[in-house]
Amino acid sequence: MEFVLLIFLPVIFALFVPLAYKRIKGIHTGWFVLLVPLVLFGYYAGFLPLVMDGGHAISELQWIPSLGIVFTSYIDGLSLLFTLLITGIGSLVVLYSVFYMDSKKENLGSFYVYLLIFMTAMLGVVQSDNTMTLYLFWELTSISSFLLIGFWYTKDKSRFGALKSMMITVFGGLMMLGGFILLNIMGGTFSIRELIAQAPELANQPYFMLALVLILLGAFTKSAQFPFYIWLPDAMEAPTPVSAYLHSATMVKAGIYLVARFTPIFGSSSVWIWLVTGIGLLTLFWGSFFAVKQTDLKAILAFSTVSQLGLIMSLLGAGAISYHTTAAIFSFATYAAIFHLINHATFKGGLFMIAGIIDHETGTRDIRKLGGLMSIMPISFTVALIGSLSMAGLPPFNGFLSKEMFLESMAALQHFELYNFDTWGILFPIVAWIASVFTFTYSLYFVLKTFIGQKKFEQLPKQPHEAPIGMLAAPMILASLVIIIFFIPNLVGKWIIKPAVMAVQPTLYASPSAVDIHVKAWHGFGSVGLWLTVGVIVFGTLLYLTIPKWQPFYRIQPDRLSLNAGYDALMRGSERGMNRVSRLYMTGKIRTYLLYMFAFLSVSIIAVLFIKDAFIVDMNSFAAITLYGVLNGLVLLLSVGFVVFAKSRLAAIIALGGVGYSVALFFVIFKAPDLALTQLVIETVSVALFLLAFKHLPALQTHGETASHKVVNLIVSLSVGVMVTLVALSSHSQKLIPSISQYYKDTVATEAGGGNIVNVILVDYRGFDTLFEIAVLAIAGIAVLGMIRLRVSRKEPTDENK
Amino acid sequence: MKTNDVILQTATKVVFFIIFLFSIHIFFVGHYAPGGGFVGGLLTTGAIVLLLLAFDLKTIQQILPFNFTIVTAIGLVLALSTAGASIFFNVPFFTHAYDDFNLPLFGKTSLHTAMFFDSGVYLVVVGSAITIIQSIGGDD
């Protein structure tokens, strides 16, 4: 079997979920859904030995072969790591949701459908080798995340958060698409592997920088980097399993994945290194600083996710330096990035689940109302403590290892002697250290304010008690992973991290074992990281103890200067501007629409006629003017004039019939019996229709139009007339190619066995046209029927008739 | 609306059949002479409109007790299946077949599958035009 099809397994399974939800009432739908990530996790884990040896597997499914767009499942160290995260954390999240989501109150049918769509999208993002399918899945993650955030769609804040996240991530996605297309123009391929092979040539191309920035925009919006992070806190309106899954473990890491995946292409550029490292550090600092401001448990975690993503991002940027120097510390940075990615998924996933448990059991997430829960919820407290201390970077938890590696990498940046790093580089360790202090502070803030301190149970909406064991199972597994990874970091390194590092920098290593890094918890007293960590603990504790003293400092920044206010203003402004534009042309009056259409048509066609110099009149080819023609033309002109100046509608309708009949007479004169016949019957029927509708029409008015309106109408109608005449004359006079009618004359009897060209064209040569025409006719009939029979009874006349 | 136009009503009773027969004729000769499903359908519509003008909507519904929306649907299905039938003969979509037959009474006649398609067109034209007219005319 082609294993690329496995990407679609969740979506195919999703087809049956609503059915299971409707039919099987006794069992929570989540139990069925749990099968999917478990099976996938087991299957993909089978690739570990292959990837450990530096190999990769690929499976393809043609989609649009002519454009080189294929669905691919490309499994190497990096994509396997992400795949295992998606399916592994996915299994735990589904398990957790079985107990979190009430099968009686929630619409689980759609919840799990969205979740499974998301799973497919995410697998597609990390396994696609084709940039176009990568983009497809990328936007699918945005859409499914929109649906999940807005799951409780009756709440205003859910809808607002969903829209905001989609606006920002889809904007980034579109920018990224531009970058991919530029890459395709430069490299001539959509395949990422082929692009990586061409990386040295690509760097000299003119659009290289533009493509770099555009792709980074996509990564930064998705991974909630500064200043695009503002959607992540609002996305916390989603149900907690979703927050744990999408907004900490998987979707937000798609940006990290993208940066890692494109490092071999762009990593040699100084702009890439500066942007990724700089924005990452800024995000780290910004997120950790504002996390302490929050009072909602999930908001604290959201800001902490933002900052942690910034940390990973900056490490990836620093890791790209290894393209310029052989100093081991920079390949060390990539290793640290991947390591921290795994650690973050374990401790943050657990913390989110604990936040959900607290919400579930106490009825609130407001940290000001919580406190002293430790004695009542001991297991939750233990899990939360493990997660928080790992996030803070303390031993014996996995966060300590990667945090120390991070601090060491940042300290090493100032020794890099290219691109001004030796002068500005000193800023990196300082910012990183300050951010780490705040990280420590908000970790303590999260766990201690909730579980320790005075009991305020009378403020809680619910009497708190420990969560059921099923709900605790998933965070407990994650918490035990946090500790296990601390004790066996090198085993994890060998199995997962080293293959991933090799995938990020394929040109630097021959095999994963060539990544020469051994993680140690103890580096001796001489290590930079150790003393920085000690400083973090000291200052972080001090800051935590003095929170009430300096927290008011946050209020200095006025709300209207924040990024959120900027987003709101942008949305409001564009909505208002678009409304104004729409009101200009959407007047609800058919006269206005016709005016715009005809004006555009005549201007564009006359312009083309003159630009292309197509206006040629050949008088010789004209037919002779006959007496009948002249008389008929006069009748036609008179009736048209009568329609325009008629004072009563009845007269106008009859005059319009006269126009139609004289046109039909022209057809007779010029020997087109088919047309004449049709025109005559159509005129008859339409005049009859007009008369039928007559009693419903309002009295004929002059519509109160001003003189200038009339002048505009006159100009437009005249120019339409001139345009049609010009087109008719010049198309009649120019015979660049032989007329097609000869072909019909020759073949009408032999090919179609007919004698009447018009009818044969209708049923044989252009039968498809006719089929669609009658379909349109039928739709029009049904539409009229619907408008008249099924309308809502209305007392007030519509605007048009007022 | 009660009308009592004896001359129009009497004339209509005769003229309706003339127009209707003419429309059938024009439909059948379409492949060789001016006419076909579209014009034929329109002519039939015209004949029904004449009935409508002479009598009233209720009478028409009694004389022609069809649901014209369904007539439209039948026409569409007929046209589509004529075009689609080519699949069963392994020829491109919309390929028509024709041959000459010696029929009793008619003599040598050429028959076309295009005629089925054309009758689909005919039915759709009549169906949707009368649907429109009935719904507008029947609206109070």
mmCIF file of C-alpha atoms in Angstrom, chain A residues 564-747:
data_model
loop_
_atom_site.group_PDB
_atom_site.id
_atom_site.type_symbol
_atom_site.label_atom_id
_atom_site.label_comp_id
_atom_site.label_asym_id
_atom_site.label_seq_id
_atom_site.Cartn_x
_atom_site.Cartn_y
_atom_site.Cartn_z
ATOM 1 C CA ASN A 564 -4.827 44.132 19.581
ATOM 2 C CA ALA A 565 -6.208 47.623 19.276
ATOM 3 C CA GLY A 566 -4.318 47.924 16.005
ATOM 4 C CA TYR A 567 -5.896 44.722 14.744
ATOM 5 C CA ASP A 568 -9.361 45.869 15.794
ATOM 6 C CA ALA A 569 -8.884 49.238 14.116
ATOM 7 C CA LEU A 570 -7.700 47.543 10.945
ATOM 8 C CA MET A 571 -10.723 45.242 10.869
ATOM 9 C CA ARG A 572 -13.168 48.036 11.634
ATOM 10 C CA GLY A 573 -11.566 50.346 9.100
ATOM 11 C CA SER A 574 -11.567 47.815 6.300
ATOM 12 C CA GLU A 575 -15.155 46.868 7.038
ATOM 13 C CA ARG A 576 -16.244 50.472 6.924
ATOM 14 C CA GLY A 577 -14.244 51.193 3.802
ATOM 15 C CA MET A 578 -15.633 48.148 2.008
ATOM 16 C CA ASN A 579 -19.162 49.097 3.034
ATOM 17 C CA ARG A 580 -18.655 52.518 1.557
ATOM 18 C CA VAL A 581 -17.354 51.071 -1.703
ATOM 19 C CA SER A 582 -20.218 48.571 -1.905
ATOM 20 C CA ARG A 583 -22.803 51.245 -1.291
ATOM 21 C CA LEU A 584 -21.471 53.100 -4.318
ATOM 22 C CA TYR A 585 -22.463 50.382 -6.725
ATOM 23 C CA MET A 586 -24.899 48.146 -4.811
ATOM 24 C CA THR A 587 -27.783 50.606 -4.987
ATOM 25 C CA GLY A 588 -30.462 47.972 -5.429
ATOM 26 C CA LYS A 589 -31.627 49.647 -8.613
ATOM 27 C CA ILE A 590 -31.320 47.708 -11.828
ATOM 28 C CA ARG A 591 -30.888 50.991 -13.730
ATOM 29 C CA THR A 592 -27.646 51.702 -11.891
ATOM 30 C CA TYR A 593 -26.282 48.223 -12.511
ATOM 31 C CA LEU A 594 -27.103 48.433 -16.210
ATOM 32 C CA LEU A 595 -25.484 51.851 -16.385
ATOM 33 C CA TYR A 596 -22.235 50.526 -14.902
ATOM 34 C CA MET A 597 -22.236 47.445 -17.083
ATOM 35 C CA PHE A 598 -22.973 49.257 -20.319
ATOM 36 C CA ALA A 599 -20.516 52.042 -19.578
ATOM 37 C CA PHE A 600 -17.762 49.534 -18.899
ATOM 38 C CA LEU A 601 -18.637 47.465 -21.941
ATOM 39 C CA SER A 602 -18.703 50.348 -24.398
ATOM 40 C CA VAL A 603 -15.586 52.049 -23.046
ATOM 41 C CA SER A 604 -13.530 48.862 -23.056
ATOM 42 C CA ILE A 605 -14.637 47.670 -26.479
ATOM 43 C CA ILE A 606 -14.275 51.045 -28.177
ATOM 44 C CA ALA A 607 -10.850 51.428 -26.587
ATOM 45 C CA VAL A 608 -9.768 48.002 -27.861
ATOM 46 C CA LEU A 609 -11.102 48.817 -31.312
ATOM 47 C CA PHE A 610 -8.975 51.934 -31.519
ATOM 48 C CA ILE A 611 -5.873 50.591 -29.792
ATOM 49 C CA LYS A 612 -5.791 47.564 -32.057
ATOM 50 C CA ASP A 613 -6.627 49.774 -35.040
ATOM 51 C CA ALA A 614 -9.446 47.392 -35.876
ATOM 52 C CA PHE A 615 -11.892 49.936 -37.141
ATOM 53 C CA ILE A 616 -12.063 49.351 -40.879
ATOM 54 C CA VAL A 617 -15.173 49.746 -42.989
ATOM 55 C CA ASP A 618 -15.283 48.186 -46.393
ATOM 56 C CA MET A 619 -18.282 49.666 -48.187
ATOM 57 C CA ASN A 620 -18.080 47.194 -51.056
ATOM 58 C CA SER A 621 -19.164 44.210 -49.052
ATOM 59 C CA PHE A 622 -22.376 45.848 -47.883
ATOM 60 C CA ALA A 623 -25.695 44.665 -49.226
ATOM 61 C CA ALA A 624 -27.693 47.031 -51.360
ATOM 62 C CA ILE A 625 -30.207 49.195 -49.549
ATOM 63 C CA THR A 626 -33.706 48.168 -50.451
ATOM 64 C CA LEU A 627 -36.990 49.992 -50.062
ATOM 65 C CA TYR A 628 -38.195 47.398 -47.544
ATOM 66 C CA GLY A 629 -35.043 47.877 -45.520
ATOM 67 C CA VAL A 630 -35.465 51.641 -45.369
ATOM 68 C CA LEU A 631 -39.139 51.455 -44.443
ATOM 69 C CA ASN A 632 -38.508 48.822 -41.809
ATOM 70 C CA GLY A 633 -35.653 50.812 -40.385
ATOM 71 C CA LEU A 634 -37.883 53.859 -40.095
ATOM 72 C CA VAL A 635 -40.520 51.839 -38.265
ATOM 73 C CA LEU A 636 -37.837 50.507 -35.955
ATOM 74 C CA LEU A 637 -36.497 53.978 -35.171
ATOM 75 C CA LEU A 638 -39.968 55.358 -34.603
ATOM 76 C CA SER A 639 -40.896 52.567 -32.205
ATOM 77 C CA VAL A 640 -37.675 52.942 -30.254
ATOM 78 C CA GLY A 641 -38.332 56.671 -29.939
ATOM 79 C CA PHE A 642 -41.844 55.929 -28.821
ATOM 80 C CA VAL A 643 -40.644 53.535 -26.102
ATOM 81 C CA VAL A 644 -38.360 56.211 -24.700
ATOM 82 C CA PHE A 645 -40.838 59.060 -24.713
ATOM 83 C CA ALA A 646 -44.051 57.122 -24.012
ATOM 84 C CA LYS A 647 -46.111 58.618 -21.227
ATOM 85 C CA SER A 648 -47.971 55.422 -20.371
ATOM 86 C CA ARG A 649 -46.502 52.035 -19.708
ATOM 87 C CA LEU A 650 -49.028 50.215 -21.873
ATOM 88 C CA ALA A 651 -48.000 52.270 -24.874
ATOM 89 C CA ALA A 652 -44.335 51.635 -24.109
ATOM 90 C CA ILE A 653 -44.892 47.889 -23.979
ATOM 91 C CA ILE A 654 -46.712 47.856 -27.273
ATOM 92 C CA ALA A 655 -44.027 50.007 -28.855
ATOM 93 C CA LEU A 656 -41.403 47.600 -27.539
ATOM 94 C CA GLY A 657 -43.313 44.821 -29.268
ATOM 95 C CA GLY A 658 -43.130 46.898 -32.422
ATOM 96 C CA VAL A 659 -39.338 47.089 -32.079
ATOM 97 C CA GLY A 660 -39.177 43.322 -31.804
ATOM 98 C CA TYR A 661 -41.439 42.708 -34.780
ATOM 99 C CA SER A 662 -39.502 45.065 -37.028
ATOM 100 C CA VAL A 663 -36.257 43.349 -36.059
ATOM 101 C CA ALA A 664 -37.964 40.072 -36.982
ATOM 102 C CA LEU A 665 -38.896 41.614 -40.307
ATOM 103 C CA PHE A 666 -35.245 42.444 -40.892
ATOM 104 C CA PHE A 667 -34.474 38.771 -40.374
ATOM 105 C CA VAL A 668 -37.073 37.958 -42.977
ATOM 106 C CA ILE A 669 -35.621 40.456 -45.432
ATOM 107 C CA PHE A 670 -32.114 39.075 -44.935
ATOM 108 C CA LYS A 671 -33.310 35.484 -45.284
ATOM 109 C CA ALA A 672 -32.918 34.122 -41.795
ATOM 110 C CA PRO A 673 -36.236 32.322 -41.363
ATOM 111 C CA ASP A 674 -35.194 30.491 -38.216
ATOM 112 C CA LEU A 675 -34.288 33.689 -36.446
ATOM 113 C CA ALA A 676 -37.359 35.466 -37.711
ATOM 114 C CA LEU A 677 -39.638 32.693 -36.527
ATOM 115 C CA THR A 678 -38.074 32.572 -33.092
ATOM 116 C CA GLN A 679 -38.057 36.361 -32.754
ATOM 117 C CA LEU A 680 -41.728 36.625 -33.696
ATOM 118 C CA VAL A 681 -42.863 34.027 -31.179
ATOM 119 C CA ILE A 682 -40.599 35.400 -28.461
ATOM 120 C CA GLU A 683 -42.004 38.900 -29.014
ATOM 121 C CA THR A 684 -45.547 37.608 -28.777
ATOM 122 C CA VAL A 685 -44.914 35.629 -25.633
ATOM 123 C CA SER A 686 -42.931 38.359 -23.921
ATOM 124 C CA VAL A 687 -45.522 41.048 -24.647
ATOM 125 C CA ALA A 688 -48.149 38.716 -23.224
ATOM 126 C CA LEU A 689 -45.946 38.210 -20.153
ATOM 127 C CA PHE A 690 -45.526 41.936 -19.747
ATOM 128 C CA LEU A 691 -49.275 42.365 -19.842
ATOM 129 C CA LEU A 692 -49.735 39.609 -17.281
ATOM 130 C CA ALA A 693 -47.380 41.317 -14.890
ATOM 131 C CA PHE A 694 -48.894 44.669 -15.732
ATOM 132 C CA LYS A 695 -51.203 45.024 -12.788
ATOM 133 C CA HIS A 696 -48.345 44.416 -10.362
ATOM 134 C CA LEU A 697 -46.168 47.180 -11.731
ATOM 135 C CA PRO A 698 -46.097 50.552 -10.021
ATOM 136 C CA ALA A 699 -47.229 53.656 -11.869
ATOM 137 C CA LEU A 700 -44.810 54.931 -14.489
ATOM 138 C CA GLN A 701 -42.645 57.620 -12.970
ATOM 139 C CA THR A 702 -39.796 59.751 -14.120
ATOM 140 C CA HIS A 703 -37.890 58.390 -11.077
ATOM 141 C CA GLY A 704 -37.033 61.948 -10.106
ATOM 142 C CA GLU A 705 -33.790 61.870 -11.969
ATOM 143 C CA THR A 706 -31.788 65.032 -12.236
ATOM 144 C CA ALA A 707 -30.665 66.533 -15.505
ATOM 145 C CA SER A 708 -27.088 65.374 -14.997
ATOM 146 C CA HIS A 709 -28.304 61.804 -14.542
ATOM 147 C CA LYS A 710 -30.191 62.048 -17.772
ATOM 148 C CA VAL A 711 -27.130 63.380 -19.567
ATOM 149 C CA VAL A 712 -25.044 60.463 -18.247
ATOM 150 C CA ASN A 713 -27.725 58.012 -19.348
ATOM 151 C CA LEU A 714 -27.820 59.599 -22.766
ATOM 152 C CA ILE A 715 -24.057 59.466 -23.165
ATOM 153 C CA VAL A 716 -23.871 55.828 -22.081
ATOM 154 C CA SER A 717 -26.730 54.728 -24.307
ATOM 155 C CA LEU A 718 -25.328 56.575 -27.282
ATOM 156 C CA SER A 719 -21.887 55.092 -26.751
ATOM 157 C CA VAL A 720 -23.363 51.599 -26.516
ATOM 158 C CA GLY A 721 -25.123 52.211 -29.816
ATOM 159 C CA VAL A 722 -21.952 53.555 -31.416
ATOM 160 C CA MET A 723 -19.965 50.607 -30.027
ATOM 161 C CA VAL A 724 -22.359 48.002 -31.414
ATOM 162 C CA THR A 725 -22.464 49.729 -34.802
ATOM 163 C CA LEU A 726 -18.686 49.981 -34.970
ATOM 164 C CA VAL A 727 -18.234 46.347 -34.021
ATOM 165 C CA ALA A 728 -20.846 45.225 -36.529
ATOM 166 C CA LEU A 729 -19.381 47.288 -39.368
ATOM 167 C CA SER A 730 -15.788 46.370 -38.776
ATOM 168 C CA SER A 731 -16.414 42.707 -38.163
ATOM 169 C CA HIS A 732 -18.393 42.569 -41.380
ATOM 170 C CA SER A 733 -15.652 44.336 -43.311
ATOM 171 C CA GLN A 734 -12.724 42.249 -42.164
ATOM 172 C CA LYS A 735 -12.397 38.692 -43.335
ATOM 173 C CA LEU A 736 -9.033 37.646 -41.960
ATOM 174 C CA ILE A 737 -10.037 34.031 -41.697
ATOM 175 C CA PRO A 738 -12.561 32.232 -43.870
ATOM 176 C CA SER A 739 -16.057 32.093 -42.480
ATOM 177 C CA ILE A 740 -16.957 28.918 -40.631
ATOM 178 C CA SER A 741 -20.335 28.728 -42.373
ATOM 179 C CA GLN A 742 -18.798 27.001 -45.366
ATOM 180 C CA TYR A 743 -17.734 24.123 -43.142
ATOM 181 C CA TYR A 744 -21.286 23.759 -41.889
ATOM 182 C CA LYS A 745 -22.671 23.865 -45.412
ATOM 183 C CA ASP A 746 -20.315 21.108 -46.469
ATOM 184 C CA THR A 747 -20.773 18.786 -43.536
#
